[in-house]
CSV table of C-alpha atoms in Angstrom, one decimal:
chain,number,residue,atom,x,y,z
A,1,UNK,CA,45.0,-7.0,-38.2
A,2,UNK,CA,48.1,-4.6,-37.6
A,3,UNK,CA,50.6,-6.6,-40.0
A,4,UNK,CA,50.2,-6.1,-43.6
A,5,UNK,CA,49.0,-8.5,-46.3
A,6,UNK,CA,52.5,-9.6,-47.4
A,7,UNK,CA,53.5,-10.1,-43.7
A,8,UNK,CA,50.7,-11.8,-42.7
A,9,UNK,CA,50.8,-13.8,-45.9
A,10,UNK,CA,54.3,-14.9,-44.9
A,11,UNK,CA,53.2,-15.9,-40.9
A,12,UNK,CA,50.5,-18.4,-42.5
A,13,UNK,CA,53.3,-20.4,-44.7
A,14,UNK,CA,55.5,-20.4,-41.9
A,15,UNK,CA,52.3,-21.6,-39.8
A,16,UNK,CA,51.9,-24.8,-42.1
A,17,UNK,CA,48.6,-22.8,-43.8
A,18,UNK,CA,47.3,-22.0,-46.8
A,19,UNK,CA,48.4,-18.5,-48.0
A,20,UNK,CA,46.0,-17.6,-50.5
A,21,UNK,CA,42.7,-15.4,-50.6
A,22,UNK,CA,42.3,-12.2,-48.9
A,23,UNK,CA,43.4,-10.9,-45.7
A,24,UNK,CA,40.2,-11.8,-44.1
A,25,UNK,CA,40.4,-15.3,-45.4
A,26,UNK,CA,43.9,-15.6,-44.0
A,27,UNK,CA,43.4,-14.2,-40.5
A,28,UNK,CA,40.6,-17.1,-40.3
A,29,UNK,CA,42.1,-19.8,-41.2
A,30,UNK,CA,45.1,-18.8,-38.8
A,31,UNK,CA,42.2,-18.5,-36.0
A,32,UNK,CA,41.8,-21.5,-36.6
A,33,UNK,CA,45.3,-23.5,-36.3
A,34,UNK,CA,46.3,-21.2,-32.9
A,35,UNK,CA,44.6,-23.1,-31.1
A,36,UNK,CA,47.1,-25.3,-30.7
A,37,UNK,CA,49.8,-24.4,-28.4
A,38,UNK,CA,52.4,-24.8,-30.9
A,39,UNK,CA,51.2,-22.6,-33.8
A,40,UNK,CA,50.3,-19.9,-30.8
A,41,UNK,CA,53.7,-19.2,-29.5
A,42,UNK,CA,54.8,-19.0,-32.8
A,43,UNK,CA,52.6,-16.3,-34.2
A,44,UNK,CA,52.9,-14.3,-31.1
A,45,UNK,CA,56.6,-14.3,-31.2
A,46,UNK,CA,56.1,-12.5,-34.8
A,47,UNK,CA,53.0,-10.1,-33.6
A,48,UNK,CA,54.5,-9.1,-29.7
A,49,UNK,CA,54.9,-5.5,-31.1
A,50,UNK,CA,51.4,-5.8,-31.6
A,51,UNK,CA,50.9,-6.5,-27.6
A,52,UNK,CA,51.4,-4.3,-24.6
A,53,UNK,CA,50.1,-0.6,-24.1
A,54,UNK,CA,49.4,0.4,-20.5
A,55,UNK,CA,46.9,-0.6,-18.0
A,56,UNK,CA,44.9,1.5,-15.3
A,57,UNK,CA,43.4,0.9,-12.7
A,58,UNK,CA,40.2,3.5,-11.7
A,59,UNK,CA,37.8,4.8,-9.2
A,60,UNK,CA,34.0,4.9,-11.0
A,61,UNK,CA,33.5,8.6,-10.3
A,62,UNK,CA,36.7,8.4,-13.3
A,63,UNK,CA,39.5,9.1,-11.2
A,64,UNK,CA,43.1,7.0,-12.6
A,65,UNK,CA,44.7,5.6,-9.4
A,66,UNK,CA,47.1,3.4,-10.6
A,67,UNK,CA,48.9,3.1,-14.5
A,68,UNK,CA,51.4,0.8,-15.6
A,69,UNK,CA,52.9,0.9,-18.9
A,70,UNK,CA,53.2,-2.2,-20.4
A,71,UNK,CA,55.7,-3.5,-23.3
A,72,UNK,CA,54.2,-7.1,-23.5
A,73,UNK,CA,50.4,-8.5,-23.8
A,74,UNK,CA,48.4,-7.6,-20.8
A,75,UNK,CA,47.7,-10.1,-18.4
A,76,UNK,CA,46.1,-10.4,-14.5
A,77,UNK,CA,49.9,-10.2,-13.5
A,78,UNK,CA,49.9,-6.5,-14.5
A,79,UNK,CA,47.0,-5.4,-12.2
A,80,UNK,CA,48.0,-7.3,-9.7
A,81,UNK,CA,51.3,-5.7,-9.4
A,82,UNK,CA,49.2,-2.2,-8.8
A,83,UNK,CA,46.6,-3.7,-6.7
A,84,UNK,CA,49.8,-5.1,-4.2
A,85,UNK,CA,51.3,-1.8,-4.3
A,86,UNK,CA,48.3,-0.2,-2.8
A,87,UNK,CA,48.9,1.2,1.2
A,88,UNK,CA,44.9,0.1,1.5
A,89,UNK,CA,43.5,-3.4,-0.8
A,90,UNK,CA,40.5,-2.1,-2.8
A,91,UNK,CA,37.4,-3.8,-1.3
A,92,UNK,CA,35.5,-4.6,-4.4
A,93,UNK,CA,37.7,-4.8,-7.7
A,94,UNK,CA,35.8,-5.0,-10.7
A,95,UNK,CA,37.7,-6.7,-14.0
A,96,UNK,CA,37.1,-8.7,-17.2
A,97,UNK,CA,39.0,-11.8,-15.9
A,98,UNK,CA,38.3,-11.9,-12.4
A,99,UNK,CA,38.7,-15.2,-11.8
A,100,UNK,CA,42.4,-15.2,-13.0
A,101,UNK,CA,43.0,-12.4,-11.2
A,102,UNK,CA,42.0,-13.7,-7.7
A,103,UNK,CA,44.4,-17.0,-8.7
A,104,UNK,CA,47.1,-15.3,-9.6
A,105,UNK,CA,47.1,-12.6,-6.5
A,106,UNK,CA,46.2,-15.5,-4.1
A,107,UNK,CA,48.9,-17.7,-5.5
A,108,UNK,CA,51.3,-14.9,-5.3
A,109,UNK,CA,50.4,-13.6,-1.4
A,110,UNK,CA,49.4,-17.3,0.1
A,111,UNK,CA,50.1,-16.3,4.3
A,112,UNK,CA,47.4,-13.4,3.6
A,113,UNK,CA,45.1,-14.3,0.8
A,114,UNK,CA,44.1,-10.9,-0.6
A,115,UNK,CA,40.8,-12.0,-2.2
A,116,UNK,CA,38.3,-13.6,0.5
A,117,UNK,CA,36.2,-14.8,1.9
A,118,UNK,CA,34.6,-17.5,-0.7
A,119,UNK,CA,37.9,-16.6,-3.0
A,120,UNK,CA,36.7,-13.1,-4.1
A,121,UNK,CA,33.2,-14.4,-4.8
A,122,UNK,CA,30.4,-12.8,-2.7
A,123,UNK,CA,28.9,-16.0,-1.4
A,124,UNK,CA,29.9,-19.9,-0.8
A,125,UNK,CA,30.4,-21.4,-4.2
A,126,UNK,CA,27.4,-23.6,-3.2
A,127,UNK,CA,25.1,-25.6,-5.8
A,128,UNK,CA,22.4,-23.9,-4.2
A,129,UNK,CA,24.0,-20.5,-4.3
A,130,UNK,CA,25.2,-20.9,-7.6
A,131,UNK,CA,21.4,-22.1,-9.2
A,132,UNK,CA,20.1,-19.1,-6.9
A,133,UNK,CA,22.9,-16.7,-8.9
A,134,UNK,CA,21.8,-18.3,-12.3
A,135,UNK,CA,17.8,-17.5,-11.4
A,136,UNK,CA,18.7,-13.9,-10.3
A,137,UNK,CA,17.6,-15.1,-7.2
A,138,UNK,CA,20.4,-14.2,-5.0
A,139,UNK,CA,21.4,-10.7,-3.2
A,140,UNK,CA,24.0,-10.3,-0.8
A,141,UNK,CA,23.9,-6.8,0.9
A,142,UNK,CA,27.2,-5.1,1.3
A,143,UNK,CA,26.0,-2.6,3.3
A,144,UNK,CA,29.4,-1.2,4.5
A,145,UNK,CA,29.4,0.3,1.2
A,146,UNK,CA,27.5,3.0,2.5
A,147,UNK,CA,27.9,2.9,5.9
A,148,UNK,CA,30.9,2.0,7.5
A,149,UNK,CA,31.6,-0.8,9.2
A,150,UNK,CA,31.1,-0.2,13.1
A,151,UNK,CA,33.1,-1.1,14.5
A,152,UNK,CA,35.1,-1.8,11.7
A,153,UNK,CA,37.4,-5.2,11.2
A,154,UNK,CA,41.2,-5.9,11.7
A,155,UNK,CA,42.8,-4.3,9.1
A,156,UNK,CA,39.9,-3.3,7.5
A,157,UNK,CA,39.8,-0.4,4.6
A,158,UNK,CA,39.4,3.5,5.9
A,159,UNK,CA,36.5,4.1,4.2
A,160,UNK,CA,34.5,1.2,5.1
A,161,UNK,CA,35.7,-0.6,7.9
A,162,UNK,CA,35.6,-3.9,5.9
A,163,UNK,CA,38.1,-6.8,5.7
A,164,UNK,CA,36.6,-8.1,2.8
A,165,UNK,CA,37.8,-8.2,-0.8
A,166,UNK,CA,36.0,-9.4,-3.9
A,167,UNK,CA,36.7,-9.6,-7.5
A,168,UNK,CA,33.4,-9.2,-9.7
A,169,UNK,CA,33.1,-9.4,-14.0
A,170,UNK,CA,32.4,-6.0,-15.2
A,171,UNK,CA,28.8,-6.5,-17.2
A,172,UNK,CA,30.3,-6.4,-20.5
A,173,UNK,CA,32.3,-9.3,-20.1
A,174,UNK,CA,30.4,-11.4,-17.5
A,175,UNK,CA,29.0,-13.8,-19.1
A,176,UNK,CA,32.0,-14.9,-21.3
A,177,UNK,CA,33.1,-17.5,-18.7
A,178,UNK,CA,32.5,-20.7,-18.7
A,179,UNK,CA,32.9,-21.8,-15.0
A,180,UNK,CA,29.7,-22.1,-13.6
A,181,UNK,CA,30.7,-20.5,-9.9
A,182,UNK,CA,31.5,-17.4,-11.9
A,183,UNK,CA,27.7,-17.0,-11.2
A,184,UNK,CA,28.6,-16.0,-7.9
A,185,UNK,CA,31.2,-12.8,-9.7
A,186,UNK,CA,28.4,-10.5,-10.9
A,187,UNK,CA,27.7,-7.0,-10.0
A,188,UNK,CA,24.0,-7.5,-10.0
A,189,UNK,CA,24.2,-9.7,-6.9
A,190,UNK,CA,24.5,-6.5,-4.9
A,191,UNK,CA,22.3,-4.1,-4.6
A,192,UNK,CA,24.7,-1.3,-3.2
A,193,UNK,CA,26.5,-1.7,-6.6
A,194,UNK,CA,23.7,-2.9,-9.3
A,195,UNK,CA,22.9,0.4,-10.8
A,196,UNK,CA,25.0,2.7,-9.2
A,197,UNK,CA,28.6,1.2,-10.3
A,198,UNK,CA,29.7,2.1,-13.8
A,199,UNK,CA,31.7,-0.9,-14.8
A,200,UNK,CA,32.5,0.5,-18.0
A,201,UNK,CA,34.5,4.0,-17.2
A,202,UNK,CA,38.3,2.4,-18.1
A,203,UNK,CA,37.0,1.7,-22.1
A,204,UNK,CA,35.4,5.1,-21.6
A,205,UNK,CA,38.9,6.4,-20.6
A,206,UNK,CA,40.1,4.5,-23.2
A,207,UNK,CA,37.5,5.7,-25.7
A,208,UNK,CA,38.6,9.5,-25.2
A,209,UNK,CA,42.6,8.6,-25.3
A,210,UNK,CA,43.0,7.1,-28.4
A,211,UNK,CA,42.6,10.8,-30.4
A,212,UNK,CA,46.2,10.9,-29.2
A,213,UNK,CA,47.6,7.8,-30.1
A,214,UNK,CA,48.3,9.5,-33.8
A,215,UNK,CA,51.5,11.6,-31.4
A,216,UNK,CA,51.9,9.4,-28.8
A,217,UNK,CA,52.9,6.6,-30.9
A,218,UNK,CA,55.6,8.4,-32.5
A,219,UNK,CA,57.3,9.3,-28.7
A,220,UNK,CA,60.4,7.3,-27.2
A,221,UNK,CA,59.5,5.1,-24.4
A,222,UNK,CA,60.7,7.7,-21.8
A,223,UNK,CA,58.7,10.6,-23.9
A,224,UNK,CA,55.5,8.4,-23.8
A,225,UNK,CA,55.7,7.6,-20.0
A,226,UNK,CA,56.3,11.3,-19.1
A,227,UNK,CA,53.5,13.0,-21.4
A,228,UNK,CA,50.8,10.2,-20.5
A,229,UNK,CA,51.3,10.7,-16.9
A,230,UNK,CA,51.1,14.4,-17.5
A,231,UNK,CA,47.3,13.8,-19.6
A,232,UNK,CA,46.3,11.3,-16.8
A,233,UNK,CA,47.5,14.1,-14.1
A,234,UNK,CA,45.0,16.5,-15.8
A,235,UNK,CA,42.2,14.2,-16.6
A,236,UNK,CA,42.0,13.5,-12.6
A,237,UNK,CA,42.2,17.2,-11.8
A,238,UNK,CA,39.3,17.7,-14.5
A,239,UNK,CA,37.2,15.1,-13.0
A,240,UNK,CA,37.7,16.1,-9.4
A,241,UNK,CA,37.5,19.6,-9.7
A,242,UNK,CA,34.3,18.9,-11.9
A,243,UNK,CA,32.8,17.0,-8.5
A,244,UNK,CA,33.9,19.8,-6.5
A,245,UNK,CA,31.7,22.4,-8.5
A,246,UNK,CA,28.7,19.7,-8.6
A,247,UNK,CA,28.9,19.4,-4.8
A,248,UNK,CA,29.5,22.8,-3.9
A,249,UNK,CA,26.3,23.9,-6.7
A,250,UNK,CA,24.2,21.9,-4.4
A,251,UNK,CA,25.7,22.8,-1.0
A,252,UNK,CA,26.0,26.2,-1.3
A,253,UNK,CA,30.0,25.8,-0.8
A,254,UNK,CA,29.1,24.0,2.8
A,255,UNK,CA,31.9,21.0,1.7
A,256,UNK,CA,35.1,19.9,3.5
A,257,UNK,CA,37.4,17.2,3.2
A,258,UNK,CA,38.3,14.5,5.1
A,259,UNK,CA,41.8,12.8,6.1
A,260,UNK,CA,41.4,10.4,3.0
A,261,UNK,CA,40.5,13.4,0.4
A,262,UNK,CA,37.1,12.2,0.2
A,263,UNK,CA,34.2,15.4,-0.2
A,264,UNK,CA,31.7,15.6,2.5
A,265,UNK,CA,28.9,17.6,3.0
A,266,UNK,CA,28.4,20.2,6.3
A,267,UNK,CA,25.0,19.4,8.3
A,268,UNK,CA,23.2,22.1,7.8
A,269,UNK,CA,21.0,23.6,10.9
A,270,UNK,CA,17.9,26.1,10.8
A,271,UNK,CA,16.8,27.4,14.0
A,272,UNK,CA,13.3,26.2,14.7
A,273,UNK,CA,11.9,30.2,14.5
A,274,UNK,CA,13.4,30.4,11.0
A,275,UNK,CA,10.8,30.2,8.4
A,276,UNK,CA,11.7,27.0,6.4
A,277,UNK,CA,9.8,28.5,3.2
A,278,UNK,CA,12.2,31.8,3.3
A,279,UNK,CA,15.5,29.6,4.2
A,280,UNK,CA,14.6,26.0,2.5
A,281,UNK,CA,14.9,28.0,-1.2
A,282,UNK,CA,18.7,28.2,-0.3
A,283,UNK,CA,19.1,24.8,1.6
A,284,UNK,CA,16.8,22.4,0.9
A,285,UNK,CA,18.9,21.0,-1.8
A,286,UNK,CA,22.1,20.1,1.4
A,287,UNK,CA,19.0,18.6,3.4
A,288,UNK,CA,17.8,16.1,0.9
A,289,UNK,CA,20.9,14.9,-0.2
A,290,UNK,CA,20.2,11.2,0.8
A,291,UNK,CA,24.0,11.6,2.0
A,292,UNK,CA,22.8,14.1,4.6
A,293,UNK,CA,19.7,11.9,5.6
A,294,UNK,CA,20.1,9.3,8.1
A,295,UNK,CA,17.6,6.2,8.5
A,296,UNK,CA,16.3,6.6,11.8
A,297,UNK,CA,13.0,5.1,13.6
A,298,UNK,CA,11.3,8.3,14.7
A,299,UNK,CA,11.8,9.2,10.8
A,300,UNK,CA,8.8,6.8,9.5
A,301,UNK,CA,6.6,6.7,13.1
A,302,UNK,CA,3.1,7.8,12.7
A,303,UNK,CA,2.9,10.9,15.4
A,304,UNK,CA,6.4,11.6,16.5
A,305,UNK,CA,8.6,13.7,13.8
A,306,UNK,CA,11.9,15.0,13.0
A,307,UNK,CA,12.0,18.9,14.6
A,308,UNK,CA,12.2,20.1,10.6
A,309,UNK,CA,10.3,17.0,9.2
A,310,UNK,CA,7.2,18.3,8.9
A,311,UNK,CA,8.6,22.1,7.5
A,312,UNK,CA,10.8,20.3,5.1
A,313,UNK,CA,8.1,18.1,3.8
A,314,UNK,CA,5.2,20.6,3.7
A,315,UNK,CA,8.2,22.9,1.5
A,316,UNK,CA,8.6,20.4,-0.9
A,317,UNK,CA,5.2,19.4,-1.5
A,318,UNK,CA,3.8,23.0,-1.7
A,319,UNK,CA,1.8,23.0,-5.0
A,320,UNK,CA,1.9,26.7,-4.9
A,321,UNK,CA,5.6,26.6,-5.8
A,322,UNK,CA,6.8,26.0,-9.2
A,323,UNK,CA,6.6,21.9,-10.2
A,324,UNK,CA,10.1,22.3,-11.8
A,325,UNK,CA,12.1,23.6,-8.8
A,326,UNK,CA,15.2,21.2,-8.0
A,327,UNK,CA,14.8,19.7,-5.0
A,328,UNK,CA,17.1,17.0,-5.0
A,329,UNK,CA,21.2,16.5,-7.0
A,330,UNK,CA,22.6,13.1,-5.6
A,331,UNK,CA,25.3,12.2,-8.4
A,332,UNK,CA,23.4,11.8,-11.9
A,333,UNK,CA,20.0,12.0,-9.9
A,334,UNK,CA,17.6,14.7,-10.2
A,335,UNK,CA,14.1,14.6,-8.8
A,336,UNK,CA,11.9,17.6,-8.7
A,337,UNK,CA,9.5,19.1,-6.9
A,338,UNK,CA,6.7,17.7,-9.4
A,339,UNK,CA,8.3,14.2,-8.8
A,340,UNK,CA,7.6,14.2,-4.8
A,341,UNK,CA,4.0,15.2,-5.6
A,342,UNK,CA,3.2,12.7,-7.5
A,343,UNK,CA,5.3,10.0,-5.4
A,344,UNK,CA,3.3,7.2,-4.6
A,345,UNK,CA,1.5,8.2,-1.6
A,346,UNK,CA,-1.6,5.9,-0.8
A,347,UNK,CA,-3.9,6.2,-3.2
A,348,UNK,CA,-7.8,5.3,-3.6
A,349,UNK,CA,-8.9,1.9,-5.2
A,350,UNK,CA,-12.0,0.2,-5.7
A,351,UNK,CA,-12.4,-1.8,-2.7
A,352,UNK,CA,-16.1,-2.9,-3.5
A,353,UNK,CA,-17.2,-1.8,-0.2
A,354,UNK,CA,-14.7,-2.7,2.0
A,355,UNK,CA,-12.3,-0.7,4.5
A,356,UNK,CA,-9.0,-1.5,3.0
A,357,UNK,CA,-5.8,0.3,4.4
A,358,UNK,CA,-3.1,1.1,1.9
A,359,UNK,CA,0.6,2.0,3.0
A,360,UNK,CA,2.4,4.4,1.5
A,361,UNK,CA,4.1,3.1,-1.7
A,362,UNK,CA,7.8,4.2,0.1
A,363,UNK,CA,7.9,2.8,3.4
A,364,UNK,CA,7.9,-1.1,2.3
A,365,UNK,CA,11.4,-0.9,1.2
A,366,UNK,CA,12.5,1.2,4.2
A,367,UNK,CA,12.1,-2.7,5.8
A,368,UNK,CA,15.3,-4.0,4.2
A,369,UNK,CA,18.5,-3.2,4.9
A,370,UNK,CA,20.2,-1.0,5.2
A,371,UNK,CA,17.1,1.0,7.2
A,372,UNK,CA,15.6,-1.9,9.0
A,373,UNK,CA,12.7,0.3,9.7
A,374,UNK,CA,10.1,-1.5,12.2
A,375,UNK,CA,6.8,-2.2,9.7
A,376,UNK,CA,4.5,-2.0,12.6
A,377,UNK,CA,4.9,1.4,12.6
A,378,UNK,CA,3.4,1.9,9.4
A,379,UNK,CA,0.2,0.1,10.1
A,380,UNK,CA,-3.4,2.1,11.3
A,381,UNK,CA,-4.6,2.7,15.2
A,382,UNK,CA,-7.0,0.2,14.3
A,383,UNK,CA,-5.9,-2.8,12.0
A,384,UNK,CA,-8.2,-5.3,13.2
A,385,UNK,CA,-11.2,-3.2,12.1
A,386,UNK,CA,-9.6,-3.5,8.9
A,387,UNK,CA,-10.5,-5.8,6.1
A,388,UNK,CA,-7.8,-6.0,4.1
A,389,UNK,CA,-4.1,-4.3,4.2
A,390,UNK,CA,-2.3,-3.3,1.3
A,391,UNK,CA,1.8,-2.9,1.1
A,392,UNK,CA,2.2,-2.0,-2.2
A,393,UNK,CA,6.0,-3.2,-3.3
A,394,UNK,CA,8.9,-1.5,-6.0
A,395,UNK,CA,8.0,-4.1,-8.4
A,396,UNK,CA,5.5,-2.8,-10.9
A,397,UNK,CA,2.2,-4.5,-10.6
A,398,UNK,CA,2.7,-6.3,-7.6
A,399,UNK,CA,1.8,-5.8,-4.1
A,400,UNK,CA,1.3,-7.9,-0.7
A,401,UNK,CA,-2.4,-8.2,0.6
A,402,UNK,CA,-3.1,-9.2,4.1
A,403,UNK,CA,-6.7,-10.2,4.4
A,404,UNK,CA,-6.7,-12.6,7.7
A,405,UNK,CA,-6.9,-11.6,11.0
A,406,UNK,CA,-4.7,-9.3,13.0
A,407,UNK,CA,-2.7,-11.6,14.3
A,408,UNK,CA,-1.8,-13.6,10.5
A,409,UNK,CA,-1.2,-9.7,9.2
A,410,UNK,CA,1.6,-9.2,12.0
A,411,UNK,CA,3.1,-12.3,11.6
A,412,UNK,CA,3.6,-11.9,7.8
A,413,UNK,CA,5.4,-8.5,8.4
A,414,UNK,CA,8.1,-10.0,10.8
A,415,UNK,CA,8.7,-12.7,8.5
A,416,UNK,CA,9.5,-10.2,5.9
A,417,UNK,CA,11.0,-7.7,8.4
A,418,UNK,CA,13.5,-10.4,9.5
A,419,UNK,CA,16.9,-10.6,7.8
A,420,UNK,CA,17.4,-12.7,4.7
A,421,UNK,CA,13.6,-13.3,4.2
């Protein structure tokens, strides 16, 4: 599309191709005849100036850790050569050819095998696990993603204690394979990342750099090199110092660093005679951050509470105060105080006369991991005076009703309470 017509006229006669029509009509037909190995290596010899550009590699908050500056077509070669020259192997690594990625790093570093287990795939390329994939059946919890590792494996990364490496499709491009056990590459086979990863922030990088290709362009190689670093340099300080002012907005300036550079937040404690309606207006924000909150199983029993459970929960459901009043910043979420009230606590149905216990819309998925909350904590002083129990789940119109006796009712909660059930 970058040579001209008389150019690219000239390519398709030497290609053995008709050479009249438009330029549309000629790139077609030339579409069509490079798909022989022949006809490819010639046009690419003609078009290489077309090829190369640089390459980066990036964190999803936006942050460029690694750029190489490329003066042929890109390739998995490239990123590998930055993923090798990391002090610490990137845990998950999220591209549009994973597959050739993991072969060609693999081939290159056989004694150590960068991407494994299951070749970078984040289950046993099974027929069972691969139809599971395909039915969007299948989730594999990393929960190191969250919480480190403990303790944490032989050479295992810093931040999460974990050994393993996986390359995953970004969703834009993850259903352009054809290999069926590329089922097993996708992001939405995680929960820890489905959601919460944007696989898309390199074209967004991309996106916002090409306003200066119109100066760039027109740079000797040494020229380009130096100024691109120098916009990279900035865009990270941008980005991080942007974080900074997020964090510290919500934390009241209570955030330090760690040895890796990574923000955390200060535990913030109120002395039990403090009022937590005079002091909450200034923390509450630092206490809900889900960062700050640790599952724990005194956290979701029915008598025994947190020492500032009950202030902080009776603060933010006050009616009294204003609806609007941000309660909780974590990233791009927001919830308010309005959203808490009308969370979904248990609320009346029509029962048709009879005693039917309904659990508190929240607490089912506290079962799973990473919380592994007990479920028999949730359940009445008296469940076998009940006639029906209701656990209502995330999925909309659905919910799990125990009507047999006790004993059926506590056996269906440790089957789902009991890993990968």
């Amino acid at each position: 599309m970058n040579l001209k017509v008389d150019a690219l006229r000239k390519l398709v006669k030497e290609c053995g191709v008709d050479s009249k029509g438009s330029k549309m009509d000629l790139l077609l037909r030339l579409r069509e005849e490079m798909k022989t190995r022949s006809t490819y290596d010639k046009v690419f010899q003609k078009v290489w100036g077309a090829s190369g550009g640089w390459a980066v590699i990036m964190c999803p908050c936006g942050i460029v850790n690694s750029v190489k500056f490329n003066i042929r077509a890109e390739s998995p070669r490239d990123y590998a050569d930055m993923l090798l020259s990391f002090k610490h192997f990137p845990n998950v690594v999220i591209y549009d050819f994973a597959r050739g990625l993991v072969t060609h790093t693999n081939f290159r570093e056989p004694e150590r095998l960068p991407f494994s287990p299951f070749e970078g795939r984040v289950a046993a390329a099974t027929p069972e696990n691969i139809a599971s994939a395909k039915r969007g059946e299948l989730k594999i919890n990393l929960s190191w993603l969250q919480i480190k590792k403990d303790p944490p494996d032989l050479n295992g990364h810093p931040a999460t204690g974990s050994a393993e490496h996986y390359a995953l499709y970004d969703t834009f491009h993850q259903y352009n394979t054809k290999d069926e056990k590329d089922a097993l590459r996708l992001i939405g086979l995680v929960p820890e990342l489905c959601g919460w990863v944007n696989s898309q922030i390199v074209e967004q990088l991309f996106s916002g750099m090409r306003k200066n290709n119109y100066f760039m362009n027109s740079l000797s190689p040494a020229s380009h090199i130096f100024l691109m670093r120098n916009i990279l340099h900035h865009h990270n300080e941008k980005v991080n110092q942007q974080a900074l002012e997020d964090l510290k907005r919500v934390s009241h300036g209570d955030v330090t660093l760690d040895a890796h550079g990574k923000a955390t937040l200060v535990h913030v404690n109120i002395p039990k005679d403090v009022d937590m309606a005079d002091h909450c207006g200034e923390q509450c924000e630092a206490l809900t951050m889900t960062s700050n909150l640790m599952p724990c199983r005194a956290s979701w029993t029915l008598g025994v509470h947190h020492p500032l459970q009950e202030q902080l929960v009776n603060y933010v459901l006050d009616e009294d105060r204003p609806m609007n009043e941000l309660i909780v910043k974590d990233g791009q979420t927001c919830l308010t105080r309005e959203n808490f009230v009308s969370l979904g606590l248990r609320r009346e149905m029509d029962s048709m006369g009879k005693d039917v216990y309904i659990v508190d819309l929240h607490i089912p998925p506290t079962w799973l991991l990473p919380s592994s909350c007990d479920p028999f904590l949730c359940l009445p002083l008296d469940p076998q005076k009940k006639d029906a129990l209701i656990f209502p789940l995330w999925t909309p119109g659905h919910f799990l009703l125990c009507v047999c006796c006790t004993a059926h009712c506590l056996w269906t909660i440790d089957r789902i309470n009991r890993p990968g059930c």
